[in-house]
Coordinates of C-alpha atoms in Angstrom, one line a residue:
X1 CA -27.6 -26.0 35.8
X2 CA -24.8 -28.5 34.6
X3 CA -22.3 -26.8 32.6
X4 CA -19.2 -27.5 30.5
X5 CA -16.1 -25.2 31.2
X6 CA -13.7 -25.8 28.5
X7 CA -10.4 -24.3 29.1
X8 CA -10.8 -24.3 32.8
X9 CA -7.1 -24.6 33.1
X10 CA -6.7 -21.1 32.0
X11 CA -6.6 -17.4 33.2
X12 CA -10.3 -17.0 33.0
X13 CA -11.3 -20.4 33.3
X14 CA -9.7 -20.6 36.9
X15 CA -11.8 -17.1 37.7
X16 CA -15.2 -18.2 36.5
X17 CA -14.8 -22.1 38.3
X18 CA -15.7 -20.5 41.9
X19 CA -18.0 -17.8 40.9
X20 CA -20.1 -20.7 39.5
X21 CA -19.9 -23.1 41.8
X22 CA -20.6 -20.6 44.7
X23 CA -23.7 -19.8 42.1
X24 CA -24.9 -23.3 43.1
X25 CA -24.0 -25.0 39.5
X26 CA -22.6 -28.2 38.9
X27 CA -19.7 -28.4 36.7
X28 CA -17.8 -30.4 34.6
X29 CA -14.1 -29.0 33.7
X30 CA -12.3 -30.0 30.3
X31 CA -8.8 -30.1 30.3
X32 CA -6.0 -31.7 28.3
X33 CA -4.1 -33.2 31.6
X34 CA -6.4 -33.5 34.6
X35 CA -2.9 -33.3 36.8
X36 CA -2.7 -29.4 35.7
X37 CA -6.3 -28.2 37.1
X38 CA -4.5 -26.0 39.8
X39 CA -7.4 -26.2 42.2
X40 CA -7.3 -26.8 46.0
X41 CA -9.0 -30.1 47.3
X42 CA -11.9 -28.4 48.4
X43 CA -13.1 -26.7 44.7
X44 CA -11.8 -30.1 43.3
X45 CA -14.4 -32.3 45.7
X46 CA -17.6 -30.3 44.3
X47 CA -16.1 -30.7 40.0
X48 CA -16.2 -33.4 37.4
X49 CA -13.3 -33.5 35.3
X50 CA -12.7 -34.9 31.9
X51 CA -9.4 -34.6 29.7
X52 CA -10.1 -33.9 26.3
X53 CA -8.0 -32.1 23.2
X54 CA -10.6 -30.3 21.2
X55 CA -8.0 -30.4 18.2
X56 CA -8.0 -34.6 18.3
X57 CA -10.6 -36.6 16.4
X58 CA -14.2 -35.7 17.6
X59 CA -15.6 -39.1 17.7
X60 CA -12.9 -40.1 20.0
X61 CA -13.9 -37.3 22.8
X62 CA -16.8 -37.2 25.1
X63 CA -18.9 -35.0 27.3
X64 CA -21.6 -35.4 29.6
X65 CA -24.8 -36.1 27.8
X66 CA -26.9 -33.9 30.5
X67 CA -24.7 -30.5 30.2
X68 CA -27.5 -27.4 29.8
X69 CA -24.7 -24.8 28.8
X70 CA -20.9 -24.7 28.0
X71 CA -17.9 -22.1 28.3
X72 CA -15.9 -21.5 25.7
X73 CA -12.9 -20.3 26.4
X74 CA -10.5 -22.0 24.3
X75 CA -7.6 -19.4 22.5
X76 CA -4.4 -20.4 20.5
X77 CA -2.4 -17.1 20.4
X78 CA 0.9 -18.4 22.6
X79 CA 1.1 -20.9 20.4
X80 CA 1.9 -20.3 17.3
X81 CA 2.5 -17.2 15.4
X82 CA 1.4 -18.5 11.8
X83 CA -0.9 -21.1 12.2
X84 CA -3.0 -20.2 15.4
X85 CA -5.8 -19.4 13.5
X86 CA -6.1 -22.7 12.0
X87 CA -6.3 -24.8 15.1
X88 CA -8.8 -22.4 16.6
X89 CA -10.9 -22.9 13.7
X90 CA -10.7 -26.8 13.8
X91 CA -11.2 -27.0 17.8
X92 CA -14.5 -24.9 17.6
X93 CA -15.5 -27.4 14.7
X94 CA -14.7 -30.4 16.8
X95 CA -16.3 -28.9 20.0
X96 CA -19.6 -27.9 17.3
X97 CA -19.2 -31.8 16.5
X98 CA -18.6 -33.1 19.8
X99 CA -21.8 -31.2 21.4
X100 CA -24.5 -32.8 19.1
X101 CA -25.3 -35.8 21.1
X102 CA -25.7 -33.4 23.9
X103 CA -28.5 -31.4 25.6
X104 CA -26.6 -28.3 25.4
X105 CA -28.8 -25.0 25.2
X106 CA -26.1 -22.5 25.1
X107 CA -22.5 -21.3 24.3
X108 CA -21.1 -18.3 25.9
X109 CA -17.7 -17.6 23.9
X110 CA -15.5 -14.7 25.3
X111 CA -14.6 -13.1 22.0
X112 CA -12.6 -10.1 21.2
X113 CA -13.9 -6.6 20.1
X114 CA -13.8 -6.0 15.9
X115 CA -14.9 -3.0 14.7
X116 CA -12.0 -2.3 12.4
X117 CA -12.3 -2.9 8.5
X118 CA -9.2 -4.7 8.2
X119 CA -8.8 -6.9 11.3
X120 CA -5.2 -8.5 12.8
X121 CA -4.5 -12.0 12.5
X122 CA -5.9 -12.2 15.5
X123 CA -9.4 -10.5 15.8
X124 CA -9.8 -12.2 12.2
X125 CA -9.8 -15.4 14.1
X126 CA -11.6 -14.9 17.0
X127 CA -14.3 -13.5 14.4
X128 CA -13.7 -17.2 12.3
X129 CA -14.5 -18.9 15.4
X130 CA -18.1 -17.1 16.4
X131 CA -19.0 -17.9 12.7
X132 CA -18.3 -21.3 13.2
X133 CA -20.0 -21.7 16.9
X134 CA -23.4 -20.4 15.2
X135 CA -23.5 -23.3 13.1
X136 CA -23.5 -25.6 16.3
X137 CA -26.6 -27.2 17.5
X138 CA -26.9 -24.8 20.2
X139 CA -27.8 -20.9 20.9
X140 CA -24.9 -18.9 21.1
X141 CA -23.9 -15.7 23.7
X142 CA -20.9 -14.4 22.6
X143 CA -18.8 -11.2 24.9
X144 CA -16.7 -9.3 22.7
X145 CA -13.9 -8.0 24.7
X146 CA -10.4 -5.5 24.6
X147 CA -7.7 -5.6 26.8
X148 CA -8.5 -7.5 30.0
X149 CA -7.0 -5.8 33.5
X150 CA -6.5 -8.2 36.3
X151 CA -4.0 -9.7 38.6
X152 CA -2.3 -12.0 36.1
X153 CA -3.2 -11.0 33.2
X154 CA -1.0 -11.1 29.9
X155 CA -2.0 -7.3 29.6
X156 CA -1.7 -6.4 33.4
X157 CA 1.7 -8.3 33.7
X158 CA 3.0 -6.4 30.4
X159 CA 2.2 -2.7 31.2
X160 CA 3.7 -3.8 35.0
X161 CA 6.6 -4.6 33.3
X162 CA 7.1 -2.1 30.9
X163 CA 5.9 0.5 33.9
X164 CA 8.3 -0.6 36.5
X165 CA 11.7 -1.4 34.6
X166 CA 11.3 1.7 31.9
X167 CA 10.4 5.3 33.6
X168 CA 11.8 6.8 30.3
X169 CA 10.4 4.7 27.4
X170 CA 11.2 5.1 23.6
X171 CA 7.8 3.6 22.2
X172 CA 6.7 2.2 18.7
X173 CA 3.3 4.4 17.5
X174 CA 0.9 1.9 18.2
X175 CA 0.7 3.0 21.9
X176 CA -1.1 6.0 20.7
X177 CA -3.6 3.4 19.4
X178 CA -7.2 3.5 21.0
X179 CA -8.7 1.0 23.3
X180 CA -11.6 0.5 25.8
X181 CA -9.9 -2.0 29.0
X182 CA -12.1 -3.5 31.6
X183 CA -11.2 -4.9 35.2
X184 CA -11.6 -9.0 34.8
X185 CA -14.4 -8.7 37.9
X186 CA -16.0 -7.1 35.2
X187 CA -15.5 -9.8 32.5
X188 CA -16.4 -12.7 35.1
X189 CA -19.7 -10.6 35.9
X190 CA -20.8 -10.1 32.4
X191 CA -19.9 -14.2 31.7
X192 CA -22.2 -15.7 34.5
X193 CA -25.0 -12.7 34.2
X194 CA -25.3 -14.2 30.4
X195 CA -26.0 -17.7 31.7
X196 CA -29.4 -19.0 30.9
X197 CA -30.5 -15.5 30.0
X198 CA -32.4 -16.2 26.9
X199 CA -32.3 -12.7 25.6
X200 CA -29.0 -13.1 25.2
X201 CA -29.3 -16.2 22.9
X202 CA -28.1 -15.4 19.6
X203 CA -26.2 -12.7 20.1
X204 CA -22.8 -11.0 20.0
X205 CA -22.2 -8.1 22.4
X206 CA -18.7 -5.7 23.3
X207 CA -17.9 -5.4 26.8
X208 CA -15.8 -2.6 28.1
X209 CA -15.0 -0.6 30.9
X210 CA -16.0 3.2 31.0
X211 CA -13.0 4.8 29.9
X212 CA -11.5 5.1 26.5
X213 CA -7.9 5.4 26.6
X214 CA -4.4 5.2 24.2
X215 CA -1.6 2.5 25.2
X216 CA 0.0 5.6 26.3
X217 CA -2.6 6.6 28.6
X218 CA -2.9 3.2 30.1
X219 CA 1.1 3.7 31.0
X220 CA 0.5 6.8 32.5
X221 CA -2.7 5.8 34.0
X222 CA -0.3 3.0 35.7
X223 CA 2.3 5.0 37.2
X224 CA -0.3 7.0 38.5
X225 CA -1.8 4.3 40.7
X226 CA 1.3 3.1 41.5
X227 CA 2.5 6.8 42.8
X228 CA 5.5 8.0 40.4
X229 CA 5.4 9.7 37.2
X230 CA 6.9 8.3 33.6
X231 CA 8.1 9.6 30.2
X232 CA 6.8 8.0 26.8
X233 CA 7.9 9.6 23.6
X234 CA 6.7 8.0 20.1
X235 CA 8.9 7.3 16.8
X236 CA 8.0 6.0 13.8
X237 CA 10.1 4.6 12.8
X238 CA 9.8 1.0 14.6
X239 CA 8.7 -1.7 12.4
X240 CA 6.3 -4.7 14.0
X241 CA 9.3 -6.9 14.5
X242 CA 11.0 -5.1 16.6
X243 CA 8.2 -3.5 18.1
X244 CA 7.2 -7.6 19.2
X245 CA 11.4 -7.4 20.3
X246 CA 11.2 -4.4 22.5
X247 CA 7.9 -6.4 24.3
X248 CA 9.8 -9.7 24.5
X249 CA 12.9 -8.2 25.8
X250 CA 11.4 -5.8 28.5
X251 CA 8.6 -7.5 29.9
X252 CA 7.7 -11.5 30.4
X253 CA 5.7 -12.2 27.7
X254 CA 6.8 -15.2 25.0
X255 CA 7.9 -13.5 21.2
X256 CA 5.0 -15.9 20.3
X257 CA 2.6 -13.7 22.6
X258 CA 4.2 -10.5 21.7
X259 CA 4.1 -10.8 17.7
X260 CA 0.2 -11.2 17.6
X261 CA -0.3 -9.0 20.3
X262 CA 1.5 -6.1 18.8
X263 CA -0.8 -7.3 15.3
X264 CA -3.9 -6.8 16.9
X265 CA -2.0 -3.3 19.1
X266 CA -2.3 -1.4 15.8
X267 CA -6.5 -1.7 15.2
X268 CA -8.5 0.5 17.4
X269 CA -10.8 -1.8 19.7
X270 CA -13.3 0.4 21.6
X271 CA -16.7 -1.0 22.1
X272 CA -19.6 0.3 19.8
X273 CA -22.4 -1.0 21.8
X274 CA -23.3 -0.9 25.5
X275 CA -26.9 -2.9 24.9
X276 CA -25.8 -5.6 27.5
X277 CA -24.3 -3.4 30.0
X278 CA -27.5 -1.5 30.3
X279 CA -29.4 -5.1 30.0
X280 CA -27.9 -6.5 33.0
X281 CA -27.6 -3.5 34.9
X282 CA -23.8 -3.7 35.2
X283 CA -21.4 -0.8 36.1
X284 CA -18.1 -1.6 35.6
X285 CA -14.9 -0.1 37.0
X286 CA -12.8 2.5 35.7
X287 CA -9.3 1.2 34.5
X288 CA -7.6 3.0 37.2
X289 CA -9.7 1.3 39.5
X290 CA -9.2 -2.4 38.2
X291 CA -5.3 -1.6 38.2
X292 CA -5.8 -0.9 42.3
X293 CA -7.9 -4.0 42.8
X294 CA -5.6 -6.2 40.9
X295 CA -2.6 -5.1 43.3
X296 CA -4.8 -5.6 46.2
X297 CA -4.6 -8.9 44.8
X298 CA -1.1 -9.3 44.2
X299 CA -0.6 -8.2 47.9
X300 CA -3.0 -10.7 49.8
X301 CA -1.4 -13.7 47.3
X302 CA -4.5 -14.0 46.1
X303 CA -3.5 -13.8 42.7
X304 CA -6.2 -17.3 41.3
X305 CA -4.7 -17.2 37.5
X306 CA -2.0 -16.2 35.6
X307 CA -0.9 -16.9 31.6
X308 CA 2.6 -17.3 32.6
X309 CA 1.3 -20.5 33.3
X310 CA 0.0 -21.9 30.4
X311 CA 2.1 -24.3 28.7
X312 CA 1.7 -22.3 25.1
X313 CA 4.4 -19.7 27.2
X314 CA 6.9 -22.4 27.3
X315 CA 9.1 -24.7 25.4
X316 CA 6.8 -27.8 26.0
X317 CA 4.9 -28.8 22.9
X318 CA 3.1 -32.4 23.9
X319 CA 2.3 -32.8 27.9
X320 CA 4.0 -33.2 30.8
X321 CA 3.7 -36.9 31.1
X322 CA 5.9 -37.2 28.4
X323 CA 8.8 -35.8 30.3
X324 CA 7.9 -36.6 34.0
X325 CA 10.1 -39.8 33.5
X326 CA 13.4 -38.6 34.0
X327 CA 15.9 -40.2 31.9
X328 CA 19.1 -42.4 33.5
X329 CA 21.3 -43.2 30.6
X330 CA 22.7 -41.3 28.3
X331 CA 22.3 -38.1 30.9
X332 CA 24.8 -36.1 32.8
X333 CA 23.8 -35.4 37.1
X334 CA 25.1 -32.9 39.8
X335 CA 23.5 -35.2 42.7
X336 CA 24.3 -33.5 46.2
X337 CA 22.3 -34.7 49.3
X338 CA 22.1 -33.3 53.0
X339 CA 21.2 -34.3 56.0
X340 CA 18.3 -32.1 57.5
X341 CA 16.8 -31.9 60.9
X342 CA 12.9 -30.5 59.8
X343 CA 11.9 -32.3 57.3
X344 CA 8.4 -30.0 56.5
X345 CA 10.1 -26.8 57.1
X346 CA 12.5 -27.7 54.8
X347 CA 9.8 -28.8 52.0
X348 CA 8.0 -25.3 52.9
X349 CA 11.8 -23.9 51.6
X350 CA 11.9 -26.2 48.4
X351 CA 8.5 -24.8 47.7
X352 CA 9.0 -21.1 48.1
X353 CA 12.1 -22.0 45.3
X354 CA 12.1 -19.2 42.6
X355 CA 10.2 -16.0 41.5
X356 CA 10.9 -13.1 44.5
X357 CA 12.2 -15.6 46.9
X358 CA 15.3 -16.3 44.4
X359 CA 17.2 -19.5 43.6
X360 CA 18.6 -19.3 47.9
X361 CA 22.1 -18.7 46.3
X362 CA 23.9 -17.1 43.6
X363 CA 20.3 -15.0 42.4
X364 CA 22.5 -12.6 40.2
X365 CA 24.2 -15.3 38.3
X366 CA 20.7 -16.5 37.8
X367 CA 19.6 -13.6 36.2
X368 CA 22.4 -13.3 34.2
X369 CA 21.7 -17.0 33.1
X370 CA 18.1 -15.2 32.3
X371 CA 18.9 -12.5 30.6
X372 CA 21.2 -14.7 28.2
X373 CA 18.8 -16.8 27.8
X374 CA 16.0 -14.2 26.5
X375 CA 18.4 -13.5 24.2
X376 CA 18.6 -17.1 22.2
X377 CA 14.6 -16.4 22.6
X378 CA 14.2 -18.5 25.7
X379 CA 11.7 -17.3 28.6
X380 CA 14.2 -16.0 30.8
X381 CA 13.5 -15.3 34.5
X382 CA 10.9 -13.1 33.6
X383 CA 7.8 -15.2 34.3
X384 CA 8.8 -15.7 37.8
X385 CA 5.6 -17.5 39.9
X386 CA 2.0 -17.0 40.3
X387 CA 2.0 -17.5 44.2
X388 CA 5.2 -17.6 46.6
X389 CA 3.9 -20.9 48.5
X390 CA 2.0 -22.8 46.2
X391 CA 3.1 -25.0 43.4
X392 CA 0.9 -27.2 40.7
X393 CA 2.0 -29.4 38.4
X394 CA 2.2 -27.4 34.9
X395 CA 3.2 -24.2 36.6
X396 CA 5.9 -21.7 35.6
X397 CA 8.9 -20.9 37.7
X398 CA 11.1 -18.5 36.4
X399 CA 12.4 -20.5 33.3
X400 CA 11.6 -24.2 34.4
X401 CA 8.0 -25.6 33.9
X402 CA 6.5 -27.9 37.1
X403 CA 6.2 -31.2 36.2
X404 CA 5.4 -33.1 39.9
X405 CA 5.0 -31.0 43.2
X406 CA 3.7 -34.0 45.1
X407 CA 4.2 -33.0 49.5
X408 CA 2.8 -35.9 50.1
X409 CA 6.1 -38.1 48.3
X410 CA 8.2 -34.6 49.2
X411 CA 9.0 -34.5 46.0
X412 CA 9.7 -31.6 43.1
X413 CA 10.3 -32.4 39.6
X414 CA 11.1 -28.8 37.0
X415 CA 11.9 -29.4 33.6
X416 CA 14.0 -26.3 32.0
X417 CA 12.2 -24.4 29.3
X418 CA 16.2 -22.1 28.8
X419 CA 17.7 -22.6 25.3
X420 CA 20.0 -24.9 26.0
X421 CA 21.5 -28.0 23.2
X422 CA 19.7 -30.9 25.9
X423 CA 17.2 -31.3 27.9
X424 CA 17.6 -30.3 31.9
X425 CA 15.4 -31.7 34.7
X426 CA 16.0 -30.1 38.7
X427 CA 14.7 -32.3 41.4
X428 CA 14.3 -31.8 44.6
X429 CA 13.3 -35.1 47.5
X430 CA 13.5 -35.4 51.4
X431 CA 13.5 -39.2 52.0
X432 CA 14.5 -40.2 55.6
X433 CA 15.6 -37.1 56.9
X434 CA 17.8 -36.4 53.8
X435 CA 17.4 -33.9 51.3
X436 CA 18.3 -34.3 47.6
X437 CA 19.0 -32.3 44.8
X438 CA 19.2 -33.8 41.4
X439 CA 20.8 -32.0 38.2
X440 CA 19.7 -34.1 35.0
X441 CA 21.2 -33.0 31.6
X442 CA 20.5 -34.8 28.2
X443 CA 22.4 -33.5 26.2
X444 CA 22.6 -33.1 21.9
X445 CA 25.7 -34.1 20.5
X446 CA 28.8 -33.3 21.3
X447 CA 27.9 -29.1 21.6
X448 CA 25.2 -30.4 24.5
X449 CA 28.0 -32.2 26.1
X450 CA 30.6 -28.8 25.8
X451 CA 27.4 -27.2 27.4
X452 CA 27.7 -29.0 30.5
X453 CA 31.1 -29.4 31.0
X454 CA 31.5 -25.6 31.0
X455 CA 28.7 -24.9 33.0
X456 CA 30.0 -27.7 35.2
X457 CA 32.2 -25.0 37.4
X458 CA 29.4 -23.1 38.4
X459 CA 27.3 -26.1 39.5
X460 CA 29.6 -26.7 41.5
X461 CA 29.4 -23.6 42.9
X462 CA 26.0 -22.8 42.4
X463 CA 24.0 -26.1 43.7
X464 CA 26.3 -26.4 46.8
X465 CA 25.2 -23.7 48.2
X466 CA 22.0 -23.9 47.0
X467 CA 21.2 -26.9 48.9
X468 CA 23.1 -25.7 52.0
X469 CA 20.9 -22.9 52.0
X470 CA 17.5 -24.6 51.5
X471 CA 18.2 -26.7 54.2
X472 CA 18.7 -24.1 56.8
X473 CA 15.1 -24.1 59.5
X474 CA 16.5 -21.3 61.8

């Protein structure tokens, strides 16, 4: 079959890609900025790939005439906190639109699970959206889902945070809320086993693993697997806004991500159904079990997807071409250059930059630049990096986004995504046997220029040794 995977950047979208290509599919992959599809050359020689914003003007986008089926997987919670319910709406309209001159048979939207009278923000949208995909000129399969448990997941990477940094935790009610969490093998299974199966055609189904447990239990259920024990006690007295405060400051999600997940927190989402589970024959792992496998992952750096890495987590609103260009007037630069002696070990050192591995110098001033920053509502250090060696274009690291990792050129381009009253590109270059490390600041005004100049000290004493430090091969 030829099929349409919208949203293949993201955290699912990069787990289904193999799975159907090793399923002998052909498939085309619609993205906003083809330079983002984080795929190695091999995956990338067997897709098509089309850029295409499902929120532009309909007639201006195309798609394959001959698709039989389409994925969609296309979510706006990290990017807004009042209006992400209004561009979901309009991009399932324009994909509805957009799909008519096609042969398209089915659409298989992953969905969430709403069973509760009076439904968040959130689960009221995603329940806007099916509505709206049933009008298209296709059958639709839509998987209703909970909380989603896999290496990289916005839910994993939360309860890992909250987990690891909090042994005694002070918690808002909702974590005595019930929920129904399945391992993301699960998810991926349930996705493909729907594809061309016509007794799924018109239909909405929840998908859930076999336990039913409280936030609280999926804590405890955490320390558990990871081999120590934790205390949780529950007031009542904390509101939703500084429930989404305690999220933002403790763990790595954005405020955006942690106001509308702490909406949808409060409604019970346990599956009422298990037709399709019983259907396809699928039995799916306990949560304790998809905590282990997701740390199996984390250990082998297998880790394929993670959200930290969409854009929505960021400061970037428009994309990355727009600031690859790195301004040369009206800027201030900390340019320092060595001479180096191994040129590709000293790349494999530039990119191994951030996350565990550290900044190479001064990594507690860094996370003391972090932590201020998380508290002018920046990203902080928090996000770190999805693998230790790899780097895409697109990519978070720590609070910078990847514009250009090109080893070819040996060259690194971050943009900052800190508070700060400018704009801040880092670059990194080997060019005949010289490395070079580029600080750009644009500054706003004259409190962007103040900014610099008393930062200035620590460049100084920061970068230095920074590059000193990347360049050392023994």
């Amino acid at each position: 079959m030829k099929i349409l995977l919208t949203g293949a950047n993201g955290y699912i979208g990069m787990r289904i890609l193999p799975k159907l290509l090793d399923m002998g599919h052909s498939v085309v992959c619609a993205v906003r900025d083809e330079k983002r599809l984080s795929v190695d050359a091999k995956i990338r020689s067997k897709i098509e790939v089309i850029e295409i914003d499902f929120l532009d003007d309909p007639e201006k986008q195309q798609v394959p005439k001959d698709i039989d089926a389409a994925y969609y997987l296309i979510h706006s919670m990290t990017s807004s906190v009042t209006d992400f319910d209004e561009k979901e709406a309009q991009a399932a309209k324009n994909f509805n639109t957009i799909l008519e001159n096609t042969q398209c048979q089915q659409v298989i939207y992953l969905s969430g699970i709403v069973n509760d009278k009076e439904l968040s923000k959130h689960l009221s949208s995603r329940k806007n959206v099916e509505k709206i995909l049933y009008k298209g000129p296709f059958d639709v399969t839509v998987l209703r889902t909970g909380i989603i448990v896999g290496s990289g997941s916005s839910s994993f990477e939360i309860i890992r945070d909250l987990c690891e940094k909090l042994p005694i935790m002070i918690t808002p009610k909702w974590v005595l809320t019930k929920t129904q969490p399945i391992a993301i093998r699960d998810v991926i299974q349930f996705l493909t086993e729907v594809l061309g199966n016509k007794e799924t055609y018109g239909q909405s189904f929840d998908i859930g693993g076999p336990d039913i447990l409280t936030y609280k239990d999926m804590l405890h259920g955490y320390a558990k697997v990871r081999g120590f024990k934790n205390w949780i006690f529950t007031v009542p007295v904390m509101t939703p806004k500084l429930s989404s405060y305690w999220l933002y400051f403790v763990t790595s999600t954005s405020y955006k991500l942690a106001t509308n997940l702490v909406d949808s927190m409060k409604m019970e989402v346990v599956a009422q159904d298990n037709r399709l589970q019983e259907m396809l024959g699928i039995e799916t792992h306990t949560y304790e079990e998809a905590i282990d496998l997701a740390f199996k992952k984390i250990e082998q750096n297998l880790v394929i997807s993670s959200w930290k890495d969409s854009i929505a987590s960021g400061q970037i609103k428009e994309d990355l071409e727009n600031y690859i260009q790195v301004p040369k007037y009206g800027v201030l630069r900390d340019k320092k250059s060595i001479r180096i002696k191994d040129e590709d070990a000293v790349l494999e050192n530039v990119w191994r930059i951030g996350g565990e591995n550290g900044w190479y110098y001064g990594n507690w001033l860094w996370k003391i630049r972090g932590f201020l920053d998380k508290l002018v509502g920046g990203p902080g250090l928090r996000r770190g990096r999805t693998h230790p060696d790899k780097i895409f274009p697109g990519d978070a690291l720590d609070f910078w986004r990847v514009l250009l990792a090109d080893k070819k050129s040996k060259r690194l381009l971050l943009f900052a995504e800190m508070k700060t009253p400018g704009e801040a590109w880092l670059e990194f270059k080997i060019e005949d046997g010289v490395l070079y490390q580029t600080a750009t600041f644009r500054p706003k005004g004259l409190l962007g220029r103040l900014y610099w100049y008393s930062v200035l000290p620590f460049h100084l004493f920061i970068f230095g040794n920074m590059i000193r430090n990347i360049a050392k091969t023994d």
